[in-house]
PDB file of C-alpha atoms in Angstrom:
ATOM      1  CA  MET A   1     -15.220 -25.214 -11.351  1.00 41.00           C
ATOM      2  CA  LYS A   2     -17.677 -27.237  -9.199  1.00 36.00           C
ATOM      3  CA  LYS A   3     -15.068 -29.992  -8.823  1.00 37.00           C
ATOM      4  CA  ILE A   4     -12.471 -27.457  -7.701  1.00 37.00           C
ATOM      5  CA  LEU A   5     -14.833 -25.938  -5.143  1.00 34.00           C
ATOM      6  CA  LEU A   6     -15.761 -29.404  -3.865  1.00 34.00           C
ATOM      7  CA  LEU A   7     -12.090 -30.302  -3.510  1.00 34.00           C
ATOM      8  CA  VAL A   8     -11.394 -27.093  -1.568  1.00 33.00           C
ATOM      9  CA  PHE A   9     -14.385 -27.816   0.693  1.00 28.00           C
ATOM     10  CA  VAL A  10     -13.237 -31.389   1.353  1.00 31.00           C
ATOM     11  CA  ILE A  11      -9.719 -30.259   2.174  1.00 29.00           C
ATOM     12  CA  PHE A  12     -11.084 -27.578   4.495  1.00 29.00           C
ATOM     13  CA  CYS A  13     -13.283 -30.064   6.329  1.00 32.00           C
ATOM     14  CA  SER A  14     -10.518 -32.650   6.683  1.00 32.00           C
ATOM     15  CA  CYS A  15      -8.201 -30.055   8.209  1.00 37.00           C
ATOM     16  CA  ASN A  16     -10.777 -28.327  10.386  1.00 38.00           C
ATOM     17  CA  SER A  17     -10.079 -30.377  13.507  1.00 36.00           C
ATOM     18  CA  ASN A  18      -6.446 -29.244  13.555  1.00 39.00           C
ATOM     19  CA  LYS A  19      -7.157 -25.667  12.444  1.00 37.00           C
ATOM     20  CA  LYS A  20      -6.470 -23.985  15.793  1.00 38.00           C
ATOM     21  CA  GLU A  21      -3.167 -25.826  16.279  1.00 34.00           C
ATOM     22  CA  GLU A  22      -2.015 -24.953  12.748  1.00 36.00           C
ATOM     23  CA  ILE A  23      -2.866 -21.272  13.157  1.00 35.00           C
ATOM     24  CA  ASN A  24      -0.998 -21.095  16.464  1.00 36.00           C
ATOM     25  CA  SER A  25       1.966 -22.833  14.883  1.00 32.00           C
ATOM     26  CA  LYS A  26       2.039 -20.451  11.914  1.00 35.00           C
ATOM     27  CA  VAL A  27       1.771 -17.370  14.112  1.00 36.00           C
ATOM     28  CA  GLN A  28       4.607 -18.616  16.277  1.00 33.00           C
ATOM     29  CA  LEU A  29       6.748 -19.357  13.205  1.00 35.00           C
ATOM     30  CA  ASN A  30       6.066 -15.945  11.693  1.00 42.00           C
ATOM     31  CA  SER A  31       6.882 -14.256  14.985  1.00 39.00           C
ATOM     32  CA  GLN A  32      10.269 -15.974  14.975  1.00 39.00           C
ATOM     33  CA  GLN A  33      10.955 -14.850  11.417  1.00 67.00           C
ATOM     34  CA  ILE A  34      10.144 -11.175  11.985  1.00 73.00           C
ATOM     35  CA  LEU A  35      13.301  -9.541  13.307  1.00 74.00           C
ATOM     36  CA  PRO A  36      13.389  -6.197  15.133  1.00 80.00           C
ATOM     37  CA  PRO A  37      13.839  -3.108  12.928  1.00 86.00           C
ATOM     38  CA  GLN A  38      17.373  -2.416  11.742  1.00 91.00           C
ATOM     39  CA  PRO A  39      19.035   0.681  13.268  1.00 95.00           C
ATOM     40  CA  TYR A  40      18.455   2.545   9.986  1.00 96.00           C
ATOM     41  CA  PHE A  41      14.664   2.438  10.321  1.00 97.00           C
ATOM     42  CA  LEU A  42      14.796   3.417  13.995  1.00 96.00           C
ATOM     43  CA  ASP A  43      17.104   6.337  13.186  1.00 97.00           C
ATOM     44  CA  ILE A  44      14.939   7.813  10.420  1.00 97.00           C
ATOM     45  CA  LYS A  45      11.701   7.313  12.356  1.00 97.00           C
ATOM     46  CA  VAL A  46      12.376  10.653  14.068  1.00 97.00           C
ATOM     47  CA  ASN A  47      11.656  12.306  10.695  1.00 98.00           C
ATOM     48  CA  ASP A  48       8.198  10.772  10.338  1.00 97.00           C
ATOM     49  CA  VAL A  49       5.475  13.416  10.588  1.00 96.00           C
ATOM     50  CA  LYS A  50       2.270  12.175  12.193  1.00 95.00           C
ATOM     51  CA  LEU A  51      -0.849  12.748  10.109  1.00 93.00           C
ATOM     52  CA  GLU A  52      -3.277  15.328  11.423  1.00 90.00           C
ATOM     53  CA  LYS A  53      -6.889  14.431  12.089  1.00 91.00           C
ATOM     54  CA  PRO A  54      -8.636  14.220   8.694  1.00 89.00           C
ATOM     55  CA  VAL A  55     -11.173  16.883   7.772  1.00 89.00           C
ATOM     56  CA  PHE A  56     -13.989  16.904   5.250  1.00 91.00           C
ATOM     57  CA  GLY A  57     -12.581  16.314   1.764  1.00 88.00           C
ATOM     58  CA  ASP A  58      -9.555  14.315   2.953  1.00 87.00           C
ATOM     59  CA  TRP A  59      -9.123  10.704   1.896  1.00 89.00           C
ATOM     60  CA  LEU A  60      -9.188   9.357   5.449  1.00 87.00           C
ATOM     61  CA  PHE A  61     -12.318  11.367   6.280  1.00 89.00           C
ATOM     62  CA  SER A  62     -14.360   9.309   3.816  1.00 90.00           C
ATOM     63  CA  HIS A  63     -12.278   6.092   3.816  1.00 90.00           C
ATOM     64  CA  LYS A  64     -12.005   4.442   7.240  1.00 88.00           C
ATOM     65  CA  GLU A  65      -8.863   2.432   6.595  1.00 92.00           C
ATOM     66  CA  LYS A  66      -7.158   0.230   9.180  1.00 92.00           C
ATOM     67  CA  GLY A  67      -3.635   0.616   7.841  1.00 93.00           C
ATOM     68  CA  GLN A  68      -1.000  -2.080   7.509  1.00 96.00           C
ATOM     69  CA  SER A  69       1.620  -2.965  10.109  1.00 95.00           C
ATOM     70  CA  PHE A  70       4.996  -4.358   9.148  1.00 95.00           C
ATOM     71  CA  GLU A  71       3.955  -7.732  10.539  1.00 95.00           C
ATOM     72  CA  GLN A  72       0.785  -7.757   8.419  1.00 95.00           C
ATOM     73  CA  PHE A  73       2.833  -6.868   5.349  1.00 95.00           C
ATOM     74  CA  VAL A  74       5.370  -9.671   5.696  1.00 93.00           C
ATOM     75  CA  ARG A  75       2.679 -12.247   6.465  1.00 92.00           C
ATOM     76  CA  THR A  76       0.694 -11.322   3.359  1.00 91.00           C
ATOM     77  CA  LYS A  77       1.635 -12.607  -0.070  1.00 90.00           C
ATOM     78  CA  HIS A  78       3.237  -9.810  -2.110  1.00 91.00           C
ATOM     79  CA  VAL A  79       5.527  -9.339  -5.089  1.00 91.00           C
ATOM     80  CA  VAL A  80       9.263  -9.604  -4.464  1.00 93.00           C
ATOM     81  CA  PRO A  81      11.902  -9.084  -7.188  1.00 95.00           C
ATOM     82  CA  SER A  82      13.628 -12.199  -8.521  1.00 94.00           C
ATOM     83  CA  GLU A  83      16.099 -13.011 -11.286  1.00 94.00           C
ATOM     84  CA  GLN A  84      13.120 -13.714 -13.531  1.00 95.00           C
ATOM     85  CA  GLU A  85      11.166 -10.533 -12.671  1.00 96.00           C
ATOM     86  CA  ASN A  86      13.113  -7.421 -11.702  1.00 97.00           C
ATOM     87  CA  ILE A  87      12.522  -4.650 -14.264  1.00 98.00           C
ATOM     88  CA  ILE A  88       9.945  -1.846 -14.053  1.00 98.00           C
ATOM     89  CA  TYR A  89       8.625  -0.627 -17.413  1.00 98.00           C
ATOM     90  CA  LEU A  90       6.963   2.623 -18.468  1.00 98.00           C
ATOM     91  CA  LYS A  91       4.871   2.726 -21.641  1.00 97.00           C
ATOM     92  CA  PRO A  92       4.101   6.167 -23.129  1.00 97.00           C
ATOM     93  CA  ILE A  93       0.803   6.339 -25.032  1.00 97.00           C
ATOM     94  CA  GLY A  94       0.081   9.411 -27.132  1.00 96.00           C
ATOM     95  CA  LYS A  95       1.691  12.470 -28.668  1.00 94.00           C
ATOM     96  CA  PHE A  96       4.039  14.102 -26.172  1.00 94.00           C
ATOM     97  CA  ASP A  97       5.925  17.361 -26.532  1.00 91.00           C
ATOM     98  CA  VAL A  98       9.609  17.730 -25.698  1.00 93.00           C
ATOM     99  CA  LEU A  99       9.029  18.759 -22.076  1.00 93.00           C
ATOM    100  CA  GLN A 100       6.583  15.912 -21.448  1.00 93.00           C
ATOM    101  CA  LEU A 101       9.091  13.420 -22.839  1.00 95.00           C
ATOM    102  CA  LYS A 102      11.709  14.907 -20.523  1.00 95.00           C
ATOM    103  CA  GLN A 103       9.375  14.334 -17.577  1.00 95.00           C
ATOM    104  CA  ILE A 104       8.843  10.694 -18.528  1.00 96.00           C
ATOM    105  CA  GLU A 105      12.606  10.191 -18.617  1.00 98.00           C
ATOM    106  CA  LEU A 106      12.935  11.828 -15.195  1.00 98.00           C
ATOM    107  CA  VAL A 107      10.181   9.558 -13.858  1.00 98.00           C
ATOM    108  CA  ARG A 108      12.166   6.585 -15.165  1.00 98.00           C
ATOM    109  CA  GLN A 109      15.301   7.800 -13.381  1.00 98.00           C
ATOM    110  CA  TYR A 110      13.411   8.420 -10.166  1.00 98.00           C
ATOM    111  CA  LEU A 111      11.627   5.062 -10.059  1.00 98.00           C
ATOM    112  CA  GLN A 112      14.944   3.308 -10.658  1.00 98.00           C
ATOM    113  CA  ILE A 113      16.329   5.039  -7.572  1.00 98.00           C
ATOM    114  CA  PHE A 114      13.160   4.858  -5.477  1.00 98.00           C
ATOM    115  CA  PHE A 115      12.710   1.088  -5.893  1.00 98.00           C
ATOM    116  CA  GLN A 116      16.379   0.315  -6.595  1.00 98.00           C
ATOM    117  CA  LEU A 117      15.279  -1.689  -9.644  1.00 98.00           C
ATOM    118  CA  GLU A 118      16.198  -1.217 -13.279  1.00 98.00           C
ATOM    119  CA  THR A 119      13.519   0.880 -14.970  1.00 98.00           C
ATOM    120  CA  LYS A 120      13.046   1.184 -18.733  1.00 98.00           C
ATOM    121  CA  VAL A 121      10.821   3.165 -21.095  1.00 98.00           C
ATOM    122  CA  LEU A 122       9.163   1.158 -23.852  1.00 97.00           C
ATOM    123  CA  GLU A 123       8.634   2.537 -27.330  1.00 94.00           C
ATOM    124  CA  ASN A 124       5.982   5.236 -27.524  1.00 94.00           C
ATOM    125  CA  VAL A 125       2.731   4.154 -29.201  1.00 95.00           C
ATOM    126  CA  SER A 126       0.042   6.237 -30.891  1.00 95.00           C
ATOM    127  CA  ASN A 127      -3.326   7.125 -29.413  1.00 96.00           C
ATOM    128  CA  ASP A 128      -4.757   5.161 -32.338  1.00 95.00           C
ATOM    129  CA  ILE A 129      -4.499   1.974 -30.257  1.00 95.00           C
ATOM    130  CA  ILE A 130      -7.500   3.245 -28.253  1.00 96.00           C
ATOM    131  CA  PRO A 131     -10.727   2.418 -30.182  1.00 96.00           C
ATOM    132  CA  ASN A 132     -13.733   4.724 -30.353  1.00 95.00           C
ATOM    133  CA  HIS A 133     -15.742   2.694 -27.838  1.00 95.00           C
ATOM    134  CA  ALA A 134     -13.050   3.410 -25.210  1.00 95.00           C
ATOM    135  CA  ARG A 135     -13.076   7.164 -25.822  1.00 95.00           C
ATOM    136  CA  ARG A 136     -15.410   9.995 -24.947  1.00 96.00           C
ATOM    137  CA  ILE A 137     -15.549  13.790 -24.690  1.00 94.00           C
ATOM    138  CA  GLY A 138     -15.303  15.093 -21.117  1.00 90.00           C
ATOM    139  CA  ASP A 139     -17.174  17.808 -19.278  1.00 88.00           C
ATOM    140  CA  VAL A 140     -15.026  20.662 -20.617  1.00 89.00           C
ATOM    141  CA  GLY A 141     -14.567  19.317 -24.138  1.00 90.00           C
ATOM    142  CA  GLN A 142     -11.398  17.293 -23.509  1.00 91.00           C
ATOM    143  CA  GLU A 143     -10.927  13.842 -25.020  1.00 94.00           C
ATOM    144  CA  GLN A 144     -10.818  11.052 -22.429  1.00 96.00           C
ATOM    145  CA  PHE A 145      -9.685   7.437 -22.577  1.00 96.00           C
ATOM    146  CA  LEU A 146     -11.252   4.583 -20.622  1.00 96.00           C
ATOM    147  CA  ALA A 147      -8.554   3.639 -18.117  1.00 95.00           C
ATOM    148  CA  GLY A 148      -9.756   0.050 -17.747  1.00 94.00           C
ATOM    149  CA  TYR A 149      -9.366  -0.566 -21.476  1.00 95.00           C
ATOM    150  CA  ILE A 150      -5.709   0.436 -21.285  1.00 96.00           C
ATOM    151  CA  LEU A 151      -5.151  -1.989 -18.408  1.00 95.00           C
ATOM    152  CA  ASP A 152      -7.051  -4.950 -19.840  1.00 94.00           C
ATOM    153  CA  ASP A 153      -6.607  -4.631 -23.597  1.00 94.00           C
ATOM    154  CA  VAL A 154      -3.279  -2.851 -23.985  1.00 94.00           C
ATOM    155  CA  LEU A 155      -0.988  -3.512 -21.028  1.00 95.00           C
ATOM    156  CA  LYS A 156      -1.895  -7.157 -20.381  1.00 87.00           C
ATOM    157  CA  GLU A 157      -0.667  -7.921 -23.892  1.00 83.00           C
ATOM    158  CA  GLU A 158       2.743  -6.474 -23.065  1.00 89.00           C
ATOM    159  CA  ASN A 159       5.274  -8.927 -21.684  1.00 90.00           C
ATOM    160  CA  PRO A 160       8.739  -7.371 -21.948  1.00 94.00           C
ATOM    161  CA  ASN A 161      11.741  -9.220 -20.619  1.00 95.00           C
ATOM    162  CA  LYS A 162      11.837  -9.637 -16.824  1.00 96.00           C
ATOM    163  CA  ARG A 163       8.815  -7.406 -16.285  1.00 96.00           C
ATOM    164  CA  ILE A 164       7.837  -7.001 -12.635  1.00 96.00           C
ATOM    165  CA  ALA A 165       5.642  -3.896 -13.063  1.00 96.00           C
ATOM    166  CA  LEU A 166       4.298  -1.985 -16.058  1.00 97.00           C
ATOM    167  CA  MET A 167       2.846   1.519 -16.005  1.00 97.00           C
ATOM    168  CA  ALA A 168       1.427   3.391 -18.989  1.00 97.00           C
ATOM    169  CA  ILE A 169       1.633   7.185 -19.103  1.00 96.00           C
ATOM    170  CA  THR A 170      -0.764   9.096 -21.331  1.00 95.00           C
ATOM    171  CA  GLU A 171      -1.223  12.766 -22.166  1.00 94.00           C
ATOM    172  CA  LYS A 172      -4.987  12.278 -22.522  1.00 94.00           C
ATOM    173  CA  ASP A 173      -7.437  12.574 -19.647  1.00 93.00           C
ATOM    174  CA  LEU A 174      -8.756   9.319 -18.144  1.00 95.00           C
ATOM    175  CA  TYR A 175     -12.105   8.091 -16.813  1.00 94.00           C
ATOM    176  CA  PRO A 176     -12.732   4.787 -14.974  1.00 92.00           C
ATOM    177  CA  LYS A 177     -16.429   4.294 -15.791  1.00 90.00           C
ATOM    178  CA  PRO A 178     -19.276   6.286 -17.401  1.00 89.00           C
ATOM    179  CA  GLU A 179     -20.603   7.842 -14.180  1.00 88.00           C
ATOM    180  CA  TRP A 180     -17.195   9.255 -13.168  1.00 89.00           C
ATOM    181  CA  ASN A 181     -15.863  12.579 -14.468  1.00 89.00           C
ATOM    182  CA  TYR A 182     -12.196  11.592 -14.447  1.00 89.00           C
ATOM    183  CA  VAL A 183      -9.439   9.724 -12.660  1.00 88.00           C
ATOM    184  CA  PHE A 184      -5.718  10.552 -12.324  1.00 87.00           C
ATOM    185  CA  GLY A 185      -4.801   6.919 -12.819  1.00 86.00           C
ATOM    186  CA  LEU A 186      -5.889   3.332 -12.361  1.00 88.00           C
ATOM    187  CA  ALA A 187      -4.079   0.129 -11.466  1.00 88.00           C
ATOM    188  CA  SER A 188      -4.582  -3.614 -11.332  1.00 89.00           C
ATOM    189  CA  TYR A 189      -2.301  -4.761  -8.554  1.00 86.00           C
ATOM    190  CA  ARG A 190      -2.996  -8.415  -9.267  1.00 87.00           C
ATOM    191  CA  ASP A 191      -1.785  -8.016 -12.847  1.00 91.00           C
ATOM    192  CA  LYS A 192       0.937  -5.510 -11.880  1.00 92.00           C
ATOM    193  CA  VAL A 193      -0.174  -2.950 -14.474  1.00 94.00           C
ATOM    194  CA  ALA A 194      -1.249   0.677 -14.118  1.00 94.00           C
ATOM    195  CA  VAL A 195      -1.928   3.803 -16.133  1.00 95.00           C
ATOM    196  CA  SER A 196      -1.441   7.462 -15.158  1.00 93.00           C
ATOM    197  CA  SER A 197      -2.321  10.650 -17.007  1.00 93.00           C
ATOM    198  CA  ILE A 198      -0.274  13.841 -17.239  1.00 92.00           C
ATOM    199  CA  HIS A 199      -3.329  15.782 -18.414  1.00 91.00           C
ATOM    200  CA  ARG A 200      -4.479  17.174 -15.033  1.00 89.00           C
ATOM    201  CA  LEU A 201      -1.052  17.402 -13.414  1.00 89.00           C
ATOM    202  CA  GLN A 202       0.092  20.559 -15.174  1.00 80.00           C
ATOM    203  CA  ASP A 203      -1.611  23.830 -14.260  1.00 69.00           C
ATOM    204  CA  LYS A 204      -0.784  25.893 -17.344  1.00 67.00           C
ATOM    205  CA  SER A 205       2.306  24.797 -19.239  1.00 74.00           C
ATOM    206  CA  LEU A 206       5.437  22.883 -18.383  1.00 79.00           C
ATOM    207  CA  LYS A 207       7.657  25.939 -18.344  1.00 75.00           C
ATOM    208  CA  GLY A 208       9.369  27.289 -15.265  1.00 71.00           C
ATOM    209  CA  ALA A 209       7.933  26.374 -11.876  1.00 75.00           C
ATOM    210  CA  ASP A 210       5.044  24.470 -13.452  1.00 87.00           C
ATOM    211  CA  PHE A 211       7.499  21.888 -14.796  1.00 92.00           C
ATOM    212  CA  ASN A 212       8.661  21.006 -11.282  1.00 92.00           C
ATOM    213  CA  LEU A 213       5.128  21.068  -9.879  1.00 92.00           C
ATOM    214  CA  CYS A 214       3.921  18.608 -12.514  1.00 93.00           C
ATOM    215  CA  LEU A 215       7.032  16.458 -12.084  1.00 95.00           C
ATOM    216  CA  ASP A 216       6.546  16.342  -8.310  1.00 95.00           C
ATOM    217  CA  ARG A 217       2.951  15.162  -8.789  1.00 94.00           C
ATOM    218  CA  LEU A 218       3.927  12.585 -11.382  1.00 95.00           C
ATOM    219  CA  LEU A 219       6.670  11.163  -9.154  1.00 96.00           C
ATOM    220  CA  LYS A 220       4.197  10.840  -6.279  1.00 96.00           C
ATOM    221  CA  ILE A 221       1.480   9.155  -8.342  1.00 93.00           C
ATOM    222  CA  CYS A 222       3.801   6.714 -10.117  1.00 94.00           C
ATOM    223  CA  SER A 223       5.757   5.660  -7.004  1.00 95.00           C
ATOM    224  CA  HIS A 224       2.476   5.346  -5.056  1.00 94.00           C
ATOM    225  CA  GLU A 225       0.792   3.070  -7.594  1.00 91.00           C
ATOM    226  CA  ILE A 226       3.863   0.900  -8.123  1.00 94.00           C
ATOM    227  CA  GLY A 227       4.261   0.738  -4.341  1.00 94.00           C
ATOM    228  CA  HIS A 228       0.796  -0.836  -4.242  1.00 93.00           C
ATOM    229  CA  MET A 229       1.945  -3.405  -6.810  1.00 92.00           C
ATOM    230  CA  PHE A 230       4.660  -4.436  -4.359  1.00 94.00           C
ATOM    231  CA  GLY A 231       2.149  -4.947  -1.549  1.00 93.00           C
ATOM    232  CA  LEU A 232       2.201  -1.594   0.262  1.00 95.00           C
ATOM    233  CA  HIS A 233      -1.225  -0.516   1.522  1.00 95.00           C
ATOM    234  CA  HIS A 234      -2.239   3.086   2.158  1.00 95.00           C
ATOM    235  CA  CYS A 235      -0.271   4.548   5.055  1.00 96.00           C
ATOM    236  CA  ILE A 236      -2.444   6.051   7.804  1.00 95.00           C
ATOM    237  CA  ASP A 237       0.227   6.759  10.413  1.00 91.00           C
ATOM    238  CA  ALA A 238       2.586   9.360   8.940  1.00 96.00           C
ATOM    239  CA  ASP A 239       2.898  11.817   6.069  1.00 97.00           C
ATOM    240  CA  CYS A 240       3.981   9.413   3.343  1.00 97.00           C
ATOM    241  CA  VAL A 241       3.836   8.959  -0.417  1.00 97.00           C
ATOM    242  CA  MET A 242       1.601   5.940   0.294  1.00 96.00           C
ATOM    243  CA  ASN A 243      -1.129   8.156   1.813  1.00 96.00           C
ATOM    244  CA  GLY A 244      -4.448   7.946  -0.004  1.00 93.00           C
ATOM    245  CA  THR A 245      -5.597  11.180  -1.661  1.00 89.00           C
ATOM    246  CA  ASN A 246      -8.961  12.469  -2.845  1.00 87.00           C
ATOM    247  CA  SER A 247      -7.730  15.399  -4.917  1.00 88.00           C
ATOM    248  CA  LEU A 248      -4.759  17.092  -6.508  1.00 90.00           C
ATOM    249  CA  VAL A 249      -4.728  19.547  -3.599  1.00 91.00           C
ATOM    250  CA  GLU A 250      -4.333  16.660  -1.144  1.00 91.00           C
ATOM    251  CA  THR A 251      -1.672  15.080  -3.365  1.00 92.00           C
ATOM    252  CA  ASP A 252       0.295  18.336  -3.234  1.00 92.00           C
ATOM    253  CA  GLU A 253       0.017  18.408   0.561  1.00 92.00           C
ATOM    254  CA  HIS A 254       1.534  14.945   0.986  1.00 93.00           C
ATOM    255  CA  THR A 255       5.218  14.170   0.767  1.00 94.00           C
ATOM    256  CA  LEU A 256       7.359  12.304  -1.765  1.00 96.00           C
ATOM    257  CA  ARG A 257       9.010  10.415   1.090  1.00 97.00           C
ATOM    258  CA  LEU A 258       8.200   6.903   2.261  1.00 98.00           C
ATOM    259  CA  CYS A 259       7.789   6.881   6.042  1.00 97.00           C
ATOM    260  CA  SER A 260      10.115   4.651   8.085  1.00 97.00           C
ATOM    261  CA  ASN A 261       7.582   1.815   8.322  1.00 97.00           C
ATOM    262  CA  CYS A 262       6.858   1.768   4.592  1.00 97.00           C
ATOM    263  CA  GLN A 263      10.584   1.942   3.835  1.00 97.00           C
ATOM    264  CA  ARG A 264      11.088  -1.059   6.081  1.00 97.00           C
ATOM    265  CA  LYS A 265       8.346  -2.986   4.267  1.00 97.00           C
ATOM    266  CA  LEU A 266       9.839  -2.274   0.857  1.00 97.00           C
ATOM    267  CA  ASN A 267      13.367  -3.070   1.938  1.00 96.00           C
ATOM    268  CA  SER A 268      12.348  -6.376   3.559  1.00 94.00           C
ATOM    269  CA  GLY A 269      12.022  -8.073   0.175  1.00 91.00           C
ATOM    270  CA  PHE A 270      14.263  -5.898  -1.997  1.00 94.00           C
ATOM    271  CA  LYS A 271      17.320  -5.961   0.311  1.00 93.00           C
ATOM    272  CA  TYR A 272      18.883  -2.815  -1.176  1.00 96.00           C
ATOM    273  CA  ASP A 273      21.442  -0.577   0.521  1.00 97.00           C
ATOM    274  CA  ASN A 274      19.380   2.085   2.333  1.00 97.00           C
ATOM    275  CA  LYS A 275      22.160   4.674   2.504  1.00 97.00           C
ATOM    276  CA  LYS A 276      22.983   4.234  -1.191  1.00 98.00           C
ATOM    277  CA  ARG A 277      19.317   4.816  -2.024  1.00 98.00           C
ATOM    278  CA  LEU A 278      19.216   8.012   0.055  1.00 98.00           C
ATOM    279  CA  LEU A 279      22.392   9.379  -1.552  1.00 98.00           C
ATOM    280  CA  GLU A 280      20.997   8.707  -5.025  1.00 98.00           C
ATOM    281  CA  LEU A 281      17.699  10.394  -4.097  1.00 98.00           C
ATOM    282  CA  GLU A 282      19.604  13.399  -2.741  1.00 98.00           C
ATOM    283  CA  LYS A 283      21.520  13.722  -6.028  1.00 98.00           C
ATOM    284  CA  PHE A 284      18.314  13.422  -8.093  1.00 98.00           C
ATOM    285  CA  PHE A 285      16.423  16.028  -6.075  1.00 98.00           C
ATOM    286  CA  LYS A 286      19.377  18.434  -6.160  1.00 98.00           C
ATOM    287  CA  GLU A 287      19.889  18.133  -9.921  1.00 97.00           C
ATOM    288  CA  ASN A 288      16.178  18.659 -10.613  1.00 96.00           C
ATOM    289  CA  LYS A 289      15.633  21.443  -8.074  1.00 95.00           C
ATOM    290  CA  LEU A 290      12.969  19.535  -6.136  1.00 96.00           C
ATOM    291  CA  THR A 291      13.444  21.403  -2.867  1.00 95.00           C
ATOM    292  CA  GLU A 292      11.017  19.529  -0.615  1.00 95.00           C
ATOM    293  CA  GLY A 293      12.313  16.097  -1.594  1.00 96.00           C
ATOM    294  CA  LEU A 294      15.888  17.273  -1.105  1.00 97.00           C
ATOM    295  CA  GLU A 295      15.227  18.620   2.392  1.00 97.00           C
ATOM    296  CA  LEU A 296      13.478  15.432   3.502  1.00 97.00           C
ATOM    297  CA  THR A 297      16.263  13.237   2.146  1.00 98.00           C
ATOM    298  CA  LYS A 298      18.923  15.331   3.851  1.00 98.00           C
ATOM    299  CA  LYS A 299      17.106  14.885   7.161  1.00 97.00           C
ATOM    300  CA  ASP A 300      17.168  11.106   6.767  1.00 97.00           C
ATOM    301  CA  LEU A 301      20.854  11.168   5.806  1.00 97.00           C
ATOM    302  CA  LYS A 302      21.684  13.300   8.834  1.00 97.00           C
ATOM    303  CA  SER A 303      19.781  10.911  11.111  1.00 97.00           C
ATOM    304  CA  ILE A 304      21.850   7.889  10.089  1.00 95.00           C
ATOM    305  CA  GLN A 305      25.271   9.552  10.436  1.00 87.00           C
TER     306      GLN A 305
END
């Protein structure tokens, strides 16, 4: 390690005299590579809803984030699909009922449309893979799993064919560390793995309107976390699925839609057909009676006609 650090230091020193020229050159090169937005992104920008000033309890009230411009995104190293890595995987952990399994399948369908990448569900595994030292009883008597254990000791061992992102879904509550009560999910963007819990997303049961409410929340959380894996930072400009949230109430207030800038970021490396994606989203929302998502998608479709 000392030799590596010394080598880095020597290289830095040897290049220091030309540092300013190199930086200017790189900035100029990057500026030439960044093309103006395509008409699609300009057309749908009219549907972006500016965020209101944050109030106490909101994510942005307690987290002073700077945001991420399109230029910052493209100049920062991030994951881009390739022939070797282009499949998103979901890994169910636990004992799910029929309606929960239906939701996981709908999440798979949605992510495949949202990211325009093949998405598969791996074989369900038992809760027995979580050892006693990574479990505890929560504040209201519910069993909780240590989210970090799932990331480090379960998901890192998984290497399915052409994996670009892997997200576990559990029916048990999660906690990130002893002093925290719970967490909805946790992710390691470097390792491209994440875990989300259904436990707190359903109010009573999964029957009737509660099914769609839970599904809406699950779609938001999963697309948000996987969006981070692909280099998207929290959006601070418009109502967007990449907005940070402090609570389930705030999650419900935010939209399923990616704003025009975040759509442009995602599309810059994925190169999918934007209209095809919108039409597939429209069909999904209509079939699953997700009214808000359907209305937002129709607005974007109308704007590009």
